């Protein structure tokens, strides 16, 4: 409340120290996310190009241990810190197109971890365990080739948007 008893319509802003801390968390989580994507690409590309089914099975098991939950946690940290930055800064969550697009990319990529990646990685790991136990298994990479292409591309687009800040404000109708 202002001294006159009226409620301020000015949105709350983060203090400089808090903003810097949240921004560091946001940038760091995006960097970790990109790093996990790179390691995931190494596992998947190794599985794709090796002729050794044992190495392919090992890549799938490593992917199962390494990729899904760390990616989900990192995506959620990136999402939460981005929302805090949006709400606590002049940029807002849906005030500027570039912020809205970044938010959309983050929500979609984080959702895809649960909807698509988790099942694909679990299926590949199950096939790896079948092969390791001597049973018939399908060790083809299949759709696992897409996450290490789509996710880093989308993350790089989001990073470029954060630097370039194109398109201007979203116009409100009404």
Short mmCIF file of N, CA and C in Angstrom, two decimals:
data_model
loop_
_atom_site.label_atom_id
_atom_site.label_comp_id
_atom_site.label_asym_id
_atom_site.label_seq_id
_atom_site.Cartn_x
_atom_site.Cartn_y
_atom_site.Cartn_z
N UNK A 1 0.84 -1.18 0.00
CA UNK A 1 0.00 0.00 0.00
C UNK A 1 0.88 1.24 0.00
N UNK A 2 0.41 2.24 -0.67
CA UNK A 2 1.11 3.51 -0.68
C UNK A 2 0.69 4.31 0.55
N UNK A 3 1.40 5.38 0.80
CA UNK A 3 1.14 6.18 1.99
C UNK A 3 -0.28 6.75 2.01
N UNK A 4 -0.88 6.96 0.85
CA UNK A 4 -2.22 7.54 0.80
C UNK A 4 -3.31 6.51 1.03
N UNK A 5 -2.96 5.25 1.18
CA UNK A 5 -3.95 4.22 1.43
C UNK A 5 -4.42 3.49 0.19
N UNK A 6 -3.92 3.85 -0.99
CA UNK A 6 -4.31 3.17 -2.22
C UNK A 6 -3.35 2.01 -2.48
N UNK A 7 -3.83 1.05 -3.20
CA UNK A 7 -3.02 -0.12 -3.53
C UNK A 7 -2.22 0.20 -4.79
N UNK A 8 -0.95 -0.13 -4.76
CA UNK A 8 -0.09 0.12 -5.92
C UNK A 8 -0.41 -0.87 -7.03
N UNK A 9 -0.49 -0.37 -8.26
CA UNK A 9 -0.74 -1.25 -9.41
C UNK A 9 0.57 -1.66 -10.06
N UNK A 10 1.68 -1.12 -9.59
CA UNK A 10 2.99 -1.47 -10.13
C UNK A 10 3.34 -2.90 -9.71
N UNK A 11 3.72 -3.75 -10.66
CA UNK A 11 4.06 -5.13 -10.29
C UNK A 11 5.32 -5.18 -9.43
N UNK A 12 5.37 -6.19 -8.59
CA UNK A 12 6.55 -6.37 -7.73
C UNK A 12 7.74 -6.77 -8.59
N UNK A 13 8.87 -6.20 -8.30
CA UNK A 13 10.10 -6.52 -9.00
C UNK A 13 11.04 -7.21 -8.02
N UNK A 14 11.87 -8.09 -8.58
CA UNK A 14 12.89 -8.73 -7.76
C UNK A 14 13.97 -7.71 -7.44
N UNK A 15 14.55 -7.83 -6.25
CA UNK A 15 15.70 -7.00 -5.92
C UNK A 15 16.89 -7.43 -6.77
N UNK A 16 17.89 -6.59 -6.86
CA UNK A 16 19.04 -6.86 -7.72
C UNK A 16 19.74 -8.16 -7.35
N UNK A 17 19.97 -8.40 -6.08
CA UNK A 17 20.66 -9.63 -5.65
C UNK A 17 19.82 -10.86 -5.94
N UNK A 18 18.55 -10.77 -5.62
CA UNK A 18 17.66 -11.91 -5.87
C UNK A 18 17.56 -12.19 -7.36
N UNK A 19 17.41 -11.14 -8.14
CA UNK A 19 17.33 -11.30 -9.59
C UNK A 19 18.58 -11.97 -10.13
N UNK A 20 19.75 -11.51 -9.67
CA UNK A 20 21.00 -12.13 -10.13
C UNK A 20 21.07 -13.60 -9.74
N UNK A 21 20.66 -13.93 -8.53
CA UNK A 21 20.71 -15.33 -8.08
C UNK A 21 19.77 -16.21 -8.91
N UNK A 22 18.57 -15.71 -9.16
CA UNK A 22 17.61 -16.48 -9.96
C UNK A 22 18.09 -16.58 -11.41
N UNK A 23 18.66 -15.51 -11.93
CA UNK A 23 19.19 -15.53 -13.29
C UNK A 23 20.34 -16.53 -13.41
N UNK A 24 21.21 -16.58 -12.41
CA UNK A 24 22.30 -17.57 -12.41
C UNK A 24 21.72 -18.99 -12.39
N UNK A 25 20.71 -19.22 -11.56
CA UNK A 25 20.07 -20.54 -11.53
C UNK A 25 19.45 -20.87 -12.89
N UNK A 26 18.83 -19.89 -13.52
CA UNK A 26 18.19 -20.10 -14.82
C UNK A 26 19.21 -20.43 -15.90
N UNK A 27 20.26 -19.63 -15.99
CA UNK A 27 21.29 -19.86 -17.00
C UNK A 27 22.03 -21.16 -16.73
N UNK A 28 22.32 -21.44 -15.47
CA UNK A 28 23.01 -22.69 -15.12
C UNK A 28 22.17 -23.91 -15.45
N UNK A 29 20.89 -23.85 -15.15
CA UNK A 29 20.03 -25.00 -15.45
C UNK A 29 19.93 -25.22 -16.95
N UNK A 30 19.89 -24.16 -17.72
CA UNK A 30 19.87 -24.30 -19.19
C UNK A 30 21.19 -24.91 -19.68
N UNK A 31 22.29 -24.51 -19.07
CA UNK A 31 23.58 -25.09 -19.43
C UNK A 31 23.68 -26.56 -19.08
N UNK A 32 23.19 -26.91 -17.90
CA UNK A 32 23.17 -28.32 -17.49
C UNK A 32 22.28 -29.12 -18.43
N UNK A 33 21.14 -28.57 -18.77
CA UNK A 33 20.20 -29.22 -19.69
C UNK A 33 20.90 -29.50 -21.02
N UNK A 34 21.57 -28.51 -21.54
CA UNK A 34 22.30 -28.68 -22.80
C UNK A 34 23.40 -29.73 -22.65
N UNK A 35 24.09 -29.73 -21.52
CA UNK A 35 25.13 -30.73 -21.27
C UNK A 35 24.57 -32.15 -21.21
N UNK A 36 23.44 -32.32 -20.56
CA UNK A 36 22.80 -33.64 -20.51
C UNK A 36 22.41 -34.07 -21.92
N UNK A 37 21.90 -33.12 -22.71
CA UNK A 37 21.56 -33.44 -24.11
C UNK A 37 22.79 -33.91 -24.89
N UNK A 38 23.94 -33.30 -24.65
CA UNK A 38 25.16 -33.69 -25.35
C UNK A 38 25.58 -35.11 -24.95
N UNK A 39 25.54 -35.40 -23.65
CA UNK A 39 25.90 -36.74 -23.19
C UNK A 39 24.91 -37.77 -23.73
N UNK A 40 23.62 -37.40 -23.74
CA UNK A 40 22.61 -38.28 -24.31
C UNK A 40 22.90 -38.54 -25.78
N UNK A 41 23.31 -37.51 -26.50
CA UNK A 41 23.65 -37.67 -27.92
C UNK A 41 24.83 -38.62 -28.09
N UNK A 42 25.81 -38.54 -27.20
CA UNK A 42 26.96 -39.44 -27.28
C UNK A 42 26.50 -40.88 -27.12
N UNK A 43 25.66 -41.15 -26.13
CA UNK A 43 25.15 -42.52 -25.92
C UNK A 43 24.36 -43.00 -27.13
N UNK A 44 23.47 -42.15 -27.63
CA UNK A 44 22.59 -42.57 -28.73
C UNK A 44 23.37 -42.73 -30.03
N UNK A 45 24.27 -41.81 -30.31
CA UNK A 45 25.07 -41.92 -31.54
C UNK A 45 26.03 -43.10 -31.47
N UNK A 46 26.56 -43.37 -30.29
CA UNK A 46 27.41 -44.57 -30.13
C UNK A 46 26.59 -45.82 -30.41
N UNK A 47 25.38 -45.88 -29.85
CA UNK A 47 24.51 -47.03 -30.10
C UNK A 47 24.15 -47.14 -31.57
N UNK A 48 23.95 -46.00 -32.22
CA UNK A 48 23.57 -45.99 -33.63
C UNK A 48 24.69 -46.51 -34.53
N UNK A 49 25.91 -46.11 -34.24
CA UNK A 49 27.01 -46.40 -35.16
C UNK A 49 27.88 -47.60 -34.78
N UNK A 50 27.65 -48.20 -33.62
CA UNK A 50 28.45 -49.36 -33.26
C UNK A 50 27.89 -50.64 -33.88
N UNK A 51 28.78 -51.57 -34.17
CA UNK A 51 28.37 -52.89 -34.63
C UNK A 51 28.32 -53.89 -33.48
N UNK A 52 28.71 -53.43 -32.30
CA UNK A 52 28.78 -54.30 -31.13
C UNK A 52 27.47 -54.21 -30.34
N UNK A 53 26.67 -55.28 -30.35
CA UNK A 53 25.39 -55.22 -29.62
C UNK A 53 25.58 -55.05 -28.11
N UNK A 54 26.69 -55.54 -27.57
CA UNK A 54 26.95 -55.36 -26.14
C UNK A 54 27.16 -53.89 -25.79
N UNK A 55 27.89 -53.18 -26.63
CA UNK A 55 28.09 -51.74 -26.42
C UNK A 55 26.78 -50.98 -26.60
N UNK A 56 25.99 -51.38 -27.57
CA UNK A 56 24.68 -50.75 -27.78
C UNK A 56 23.80 -50.94 -26.54
N UNK A 57 23.76 -52.17 -26.01
CA UNK A 57 22.98 -52.43 -24.80
C UNK A 57 23.48 -51.60 -23.63
N UNK A 58 24.80 -51.49 -23.49
CA UNK A 58 25.39 -50.69 -22.41
C UNK A 58 24.99 -49.21 -22.56
N UNK A 59 24.97 -48.70 -23.78
CA UNK A 59 24.56 -47.31 -24.02
C UNK A 59 23.12 -47.09 -23.57
N UNK A 60 22.24 -48.04 -23.86
CA UNK A 60 20.84 -47.91 -23.46
C UNK A 60 20.68 -47.95 -21.94
N UNK A 61 21.44 -48.81 -21.29
CA UNK A 61 21.36 -48.88 -19.83
C UNK A 61 21.91 -47.60 -19.20
N UNK A 62 22.99 -47.06 -19.75
CA UNK A 62 23.54 -45.81 -19.24
C UNK A 62 22.55 -44.67 -19.45
N UNK A 63 21.92 -44.66 -20.61
CA UNK A 63 20.92 -43.65 -20.92
C UNK A 63 19.75 -43.71 -19.93
N UNK A 64 19.36 -44.92 -19.58
CA UNK A 64 18.26 -45.11 -18.63
C UNK A 64 18.61 -44.53 -17.26
N UNK A 65 19.85 -44.67 -16.86
CA UNK A 65 20.28 -44.17 -15.56
C UNK A 65 20.54 -42.66 -15.58
N UNK A 66 20.93 -42.15 -16.72
CA UNK A 66 21.45 -40.79 -16.79
C UNK A 66 20.46 -39.75 -17.29
N UNK A 67 19.58 -40.10 -18.19
CA UNK A 67 18.89 -39.07 -18.97
C UNK A 67 17.59 -38.55 -18.37
N UNK A 68 16.64 -39.39 -18.09
CA UNK A 68 15.27 -38.93 -17.86
C UNK A 68 15.13 -38.07 -16.61
N UNK A 69 15.47 -38.57 -15.45
CA UNK A 69 15.21 -37.81 -14.22
C UNK A 69 16.09 -36.57 -14.12
N UNK A 70 17.38 -36.65 -14.45
CA UNK A 70 18.16 -35.39 -14.45
C UNK A 70 17.60 -34.35 -15.43
N UNK A 71 17.15 -34.80 -16.60
CA UNK A 71 16.56 -33.86 -17.56
C UNK A 71 15.28 -33.25 -17.01
N UNK A 72 14.45 -34.07 -16.39
CA UNK A 72 13.20 -33.56 -15.84
C UNK A 72 13.47 -32.53 -14.74
N UNK A 73 14.37 -32.85 -13.82
CA UNK A 73 14.69 -31.91 -12.74
C UNK A 73 15.27 -30.62 -13.30
N UNK A 74 16.19 -30.74 -14.25
CA UNK A 74 16.80 -29.56 -14.84
C UNK A 74 15.77 -28.73 -15.59
N UNK A 75 14.89 -29.38 -16.33
CA UNK A 75 13.83 -28.66 -17.03
C UNK A 75 12.91 -27.92 -16.08
N UNK A 76 12.57 -28.56 -14.96
CA UNK A 76 11.70 -27.92 -13.98
C UNK A 76 12.38 -26.74 -13.28
N UNK A 77 13.68 -26.88 -12.99
CA UNK A 77 14.42 -25.76 -12.39
C UNK A 77 14.48 -24.60 -13.38
N UNK A 78 14.75 -24.91 -14.63
CA UNK A 78 14.79 -23.87 -15.67
C UNK A 78 13.42 -23.21 -15.81
N UNK A 79 12.36 -24.00 -15.79
CA UNK A 79 11.01 -23.47 -15.91
C UNK A 79 10.67 -22.59 -14.71
N UNK A 80 10.92 -23.09 -13.50
CA UNK A 80 10.59 -22.32 -12.29
C UNK A 80 11.38 -21.02 -12.22
N UNK A 81 12.67 -21.09 -12.49
CA UNK A 81 13.49 -19.86 -12.44
C UNK A 81 13.07 -18.89 -13.53
N UNK A 82 12.68 -19.39 -14.70
CA UNK A 82 12.19 -18.52 -15.77
C UNK A 82 10.89 -17.84 -15.40
N UNK A 83 10.01 -18.57 -14.75
CA UNK A 83 8.73 -17.98 -14.32
C UNK A 83 8.99 -16.90 -13.27
N UNK A 84 9.88 -17.18 -12.31
CA UNK A 84 10.21 -16.18 -11.29
C UNK A 84 10.80 -14.93 -11.94
N UNK A 85 11.72 -15.14 -12.88
CA UNK A 85 12.30 -13.99 -13.58
C UNK A 85 11.24 -13.22 -14.36
N UNK A 86 10.35 -13.94 -15.03
CA UNK A 86 9.31 -13.27 -15.79
C UNK A 86 8.38 -12.46 -14.91
N UNK A 87 7.96 -13.06 -13.81
CA UNK A 87 7.03 -12.36 -12.91
C UNK A 87 7.70 -11.23 -12.16
N UNK A 88 9.00 -11.34 -11.92
CA UNK A 88 9.69 -10.35 -11.11
C UNK A 88 10.54 -9.37 -11.89
N UNK A 89 10.31 -9.27 -13.19
CA UNK A 89 11.09 -8.33 -13.99
C UNK A 89 10.18 -7.57 -14.94
N UNK A 90 10.75 -6.61 -15.64
CA UNK A 90 9.98 -5.81 -16.59
C UNK A 90 9.51 -6.62 -17.78
N UNK A 91 10.11 -7.79 -18.01
CA UNK A 91 9.78 -8.57 -19.21
C UNK A 91 8.45 -9.30 -19.09
N UNK A 92 8.06 -9.69 -17.90
CA UNK A 92 6.80 -10.41 -17.71
C UNK A 92 6.83 -11.81 -18.31
N UNK A 93 5.76 -12.56 -18.10
CA UNK A 93 5.68 -13.93 -18.66
C UNK A 93 5.14 -13.91 -20.08
N UNK A 94 4.13 -13.11 -20.32
CA UNK A 94 3.54 -13.05 -21.65
C UNK A 94 3.37 -11.59 -22.10
N UNK A 95 4.29 -10.77 -21.73
CA UNK A 95 4.26 -9.37 -22.15
C UNK A 95 5.04 -9.19 -23.46
N UNK A 96 6.09 -10.01 -23.65
CA UNK A 96 6.90 -9.93 -24.86
C UNK A 96 6.88 -11.29 -25.55
N UNK A 97 6.88 -11.26 -26.88
CA UNK A 97 6.82 -12.49 -27.66
C UNK A 97 7.99 -13.42 -27.36
N UNK A 98 9.19 -12.89 -27.26
CA UNK A 98 10.35 -13.75 -27.07
C UNK A 98 10.28 -14.49 -25.74
N UNK A 99 9.73 -13.85 -24.71
CA UNK A 99 9.58 -14.52 -23.41
C UNK A 99 8.52 -15.61 -23.49
N UNK A 100 7.42 -15.30 -24.15
CA UNK A 100 6.34 -16.29 -24.30
C UNK A 100 6.81 -17.51 -25.09
N UNK A 101 7.60 -17.28 -26.14
CA UNK A 101 8.12 -18.40 -26.93
C UNK A 101 9.08 -19.23 -26.09
N UNK A 102 9.96 -18.57 -25.33
CA UNK A 102 10.88 -19.32 -24.45
C UNK A 102 10.09 -20.15 -23.43
N UNK A 103 9.06 -19.57 -22.86
CA UNK A 103 8.22 -20.29 -21.89
C UNK A 103 7.57 -21.50 -22.56
N UNK A 104 7.04 -21.29 -23.75
CA UNK A 104 6.42 -22.40 -24.49
C UNK A 104 7.41 -23.51 -24.80
N UNK A 105 8.60 -23.15 -25.26
CA UNK A 105 9.63 -24.15 -25.55
C UNK A 105 9.98 -24.95 -24.30
N UNK A 106 10.12 -24.25 -23.18
CA UNK A 106 10.48 -24.94 -21.94
C UNK A 106 9.38 -25.90 -21.51
N UNK A 107 8.14 -25.47 -21.57
CA UNK A 107 7.02 -26.33 -21.18
C UNK A 107 6.95 -27.56 -22.10
N UNK A 108 7.08 -27.34 -23.40
CA UNK A 108 7.00 -28.45 -24.35
C UNK A 108 8.15 -29.44 -24.13
N UNK A 109 9.38 -28.93 -24.03
CA UNK A 109 10.53 -29.83 -23.86
C UNK A 109 10.45 -30.60 -22.54
N UNK A 110 10.07 -29.92 -21.48
CA UNK A 110 9.95 -30.61 -20.19
C UNK A 110 8.84 -31.65 -20.24
N UNK A 111 7.74 -31.32 -20.88
CA UNK A 111 6.66 -32.29 -21.04
C UNK A 111 7.08 -33.49 -21.87
N UNK A 112 7.86 -33.24 -22.92
CA UNK A 112 8.33 -34.35 -23.77
C UNK A 112 9.22 -35.32 -23.02
N UNK A 113 9.93 -34.84 -22.01
CA UNK A 113 10.74 -35.75 -21.20
C UNK A 113 9.85 -36.82 -20.59
N UNK A 114 8.71 -36.40 -20.05
CA UNK A 114 7.79 -37.35 -19.42
C UNK A 114 6.97 -38.14 -20.43
N UNK A 115 6.50 -37.47 -21.47
CA UNK A 115 5.58 -38.09 -22.41
C UNK A 115 6.29 -39.02 -23.38
N UNK A 116 7.42 -38.60 -23.92
CA UNK A 116 8.08 -39.36 -24.98
C UNK A 116 9.40 -40.00 -24.55
N UNK A 117 10.26 -39.22 -23.95
CA UNK A 117 11.61 -39.72 -23.67
C UNK A 117 11.60 -40.83 -22.62
N UNK A 118 10.85 -40.65 -21.56
CA UNK A 118 10.84 -41.65 -20.49
C UNK A 118 10.46 -43.03 -21.02
N UNK A 119 9.43 -43.12 -21.80
CA UNK A 119 9.00 -44.40 -22.35
C UNK A 119 9.99 -44.99 -23.33
N UNK A 120 10.54 -44.14 -24.20
CA UNK A 120 11.50 -44.63 -25.20
C UNK A 120 12.78 -45.15 -24.53
N UNK A 121 13.26 -44.42 -23.54
CA UNK A 121 14.48 -44.85 -22.84
C UNK A 121 14.21 -46.12 -22.04
N UNK A 122 13.08 -46.18 -21.36
CA UNK A 122 12.74 -47.39 -20.59
C UNK A 122 12.61 -48.59 -21.51
N UNK A 123 12.00 -48.40 -22.67
CA UNK A 123 11.87 -49.50 -23.64
C UNK A 123 13.21 -49.97 -24.15
N UNK A 124 14.11 -49.03 -24.46
CA UNK A 124 15.46 -49.40 -24.93
C UNK A 124 16.23 -50.13 -23.84
N UNK A 125 16.11 -49.66 -22.59
CA UNK A 125 16.80 -50.32 -21.48
C UNK A 125 16.24 -51.73 -21.26
N UNK A 126 14.94 -51.89 -21.40
CA UNK A 126 14.33 -53.22 -21.27
C UNK A 126 14.86 -54.16 -22.35
N UNK A 127 14.97 -53.68 -23.57
CA UNK A 127 15.53 -54.50 -24.65
C UNK A 127 16.99 -54.83 -24.38
N UNK A 128 17.73 -53.88 -23.82
CA UNK A 128 19.14 -54.14 -23.47
C UNK A 128 19.24 -55.25 -22.43
N UNK A 129 18.39 -55.20 -21.43
CA UNK A 129 18.40 -56.25 -20.40
C UNK A 129 18.00 -57.60 -20.99
N UNK A 130 17.06 -57.60 -21.90
CA UNK A 130 16.69 -58.86 -22.59
C UNK A 130 17.91 -59.43 -23.33
N UNK A 131 18.61 -58.57 -24.06
CA UNK A 131 19.77 -59.02 -24.83
C UNK A 131 20.86 -59.55 -23.89
N UNK A 132 21.08 -58.83 -22.79
CA UNK A 132 22.13 -59.24 -21.84
C UNK A 132 21.80 -60.56 -21.16
N UNK A 133 20.51 -60.89 -21.05
CA UNK A 133 20.13 -62.16 -20.43
C UNK A 133 20.05 -63.28 -21.46
N UNK A 134 20.42 -62.99 -22.72
CA UNK A 134 20.46 -64.01 -23.75
C UNK A 134 19.15 -64.21 -24.50
N UNK A 135 18.16 -63.38 -24.23
CA UNK A 135 16.89 -63.49 -24.94
C UNK A 135 16.90 -62.61 -26.19
N UNK A 136 16.05 -62.89 -27.14
CA UNK A 136 15.98 -62.04 -28.33
C UNK A 136 15.56 -60.62 -27.95
N UNK A 137 16.19 -59.64 -28.61
CA UNK A 137 15.89 -58.25 -28.29
C UNK A 137 16.07 -57.38 -29.53
N UNK A 138 15.36 -56.27 -29.55
CA UNK A 138 15.50 -55.28 -30.60
C UNK A 138 16.35 -54.13 -30.06
N UNK A 139 17.58 -54.02 -30.55
CA UNK A 139 18.50 -52.99 -30.07
C UNK A 139 18.62 -51.82 -31.03
N UNK A 140 17.64 -51.65 -31.92
CA UNK A 140 17.66 -50.53 -32.85
C UNK A 140 17.43 -49.21 -32.11
N UNK A 141 18.08 -48.16 -32.56
CA UNK A 141 17.96 -46.84 -31.93
C UNK A 141 16.55 -46.28 -32.09
N UNK A 142 15.97 -46.45 -33.24
CA UNK A 142 14.59 -46.00 -33.48
C UNK A 142 14.39 -44.51 -33.23
N UNK A 143 13.33 -44.19 -32.51
CA UNK A 143 12.98 -42.79 -32.26
C UNK A 143 13.89 -42.08 -31.27
N UNK A 144 14.79 -42.81 -30.63
CA UNK A 144 15.73 -42.17 -29.71
C UNK A 144 16.68 -41.20 -30.42
N UNK A 145 16.73 -41.28 -31.73
CA UNK A 145 17.60 -40.37 -32.48
C UNK A 145 17.09 -38.92 -32.40
N UNK A 146 15.80 -38.72 -32.17
CA UNK A 146 15.23 -37.37 -32.20
C UNK A 146 15.53 -36.48 -31.00
N UNK A 147 15.49 -36.97 -29.76
CA UNK A 147 15.74 -36.07 -28.63
C UNK A 147 17.07 -35.33 -28.66
N UNK A 148 18.19 -35.98 -29.02
CA UNK A 148 19.42 -35.19 -29.02
C UNK A 148 19.55 -34.23 -30.21
N UNK A 149 18.57 -34.25 -31.10
CA UNK A 149 18.53 -33.27 -32.18
C UNK A 149 17.56 -32.14 -31.81
N UNK A 150 16.37 -32.51 -31.38
CA UNK A 150 15.30 -31.54 -31.11
C UNK A 150 15.61 -30.68 -29.88
N UNK A 151 15.98 -31.31 -28.78
CA UNK A 151 16.16 -30.57 -27.54
C UNK A 151 17.28 -29.53 -27.62
N UNK A 152 18.50 -29.89 -28.06
CA UNK A 152 19.54 -28.85 -28.14
C UNK A 152 19.18 -27.74 -29.13
N UNK A 153 18.52 -28.09 -30.21
CA UNK A 153 18.10 -27.07 -31.17
C UNK A 153 17.13 -26.09 -30.52
N UNK A 154 16.13 -26.61 -29.82
CA UNK A 154 15.17 -25.74 -29.15
C UNK A 154 15.83 -24.91 -28.05
N UNK A 155 16.77 -25.51 -27.32
CA UNK A 155 17.48 -24.76 -26.27
C UNK A 155 18.32 -23.65 -26.86
N UNK A 156 18.97 -23.91 -27.98
CA UNK A 156 19.77 -22.87 -28.62
C UNK A 156 18.88 -21.74 -29.15
N UNK A 157 17.70 -22.09 -29.64
CA UNK A 157 16.75 -21.06 -30.07
C UNK A 157 16.34 -20.21 -28.86
N UNK A 158 16.04 -20.86 -27.74
CA UNK A 158 15.65 -20.12 -26.52
C UNK A 158 16.79 -19.22 -26.05
N UNK A 159 18.01 -19.71 -26.11
CA UNK A 159 19.15 -18.89 -25.69
C UNK A 159 19.33 -17.70 -26.63
N UNK A 160 19.18 -17.92 -27.92
CA UNK A 160 19.28 -16.82 -28.89
C UNK A 160 18.18 -15.79 -28.65
N UNK A 161 16.97 -16.25 -28.36
CA UNK A 161 15.87 -15.32 -28.07
C UNK A 161 16.18 -14.46 -26.85
N UNK A 162 16.79 -15.05 -25.83
CA UNK A 162 17.12 -14.32 -24.62
C UNK A 162 18.16 -13.23 -24.89
N UNK A 163 19.02 -13.46 -25.84
CA UNK A 163 20.05 -12.47 -26.16
C UNK A 163 19.52 -11.42 -27.14
N UNK A 164 18.82 -11.86 -28.18
CA UNK A 164 18.38 -10.96 -29.26
C UNK A 164 17.12 -10.19 -28.87
N UNK A 165 16.22 -10.83 -28.15
CA UNK A 165 14.95 -10.23 -27.71
C UNK A 165 14.15 -9.65 -28.88
N UNK A 166 13.80 -10.47 -29.86
CA UNK A 166 13.09 -9.95 -31.04
C UNK A 166 11.59 -9.78 -30.79
N UNK A 167 10.91 -9.20 -31.77
CA UNK A 167 9.46 -9.19 -31.93
C UNK A 167 8.71 -8.18 -31.10
N UNK A 168 9.24 -7.65 -30.04
CA UNK A 168 8.51 -6.63 -29.29
C UNK A 168 7.41 -7.16 -28.39
N UNK A 169 6.55 -6.25 -27.97
CA UNK A 169 5.49 -6.56 -27.01
C UNK A 169 4.34 -7.30 -27.67
N UNK A 170 3.67 -8.10 -26.86
CA UNK A 170 2.43 -8.74 -27.27
C UNK A 170 1.32 -7.73 -27.07
N UNK A 171 0.56 -7.49 -28.10
CA UNK A 171 -0.54 -6.52 -27.99
C UNK A 171 -1.74 -7.19 -27.35
N UNK A 172 -2.32 -6.48 -26.41
CA UNK A 172 -3.53 -6.98 -25.77
C UNK A 172 -4.74 -6.55 -26.56
N UNK A 173 -5.67 -7.45 -26.69
CA UNK A 173 -6.92 -7.14 -27.41
C UNK A 173 -7.95 -6.62 -26.41
N UNK A 174 -8.80 -5.79 -26.91
CA UNK A 174 -9.91 -5.40 -26.08
C UNK A 174 -9.87 -4.01 -25.71
#
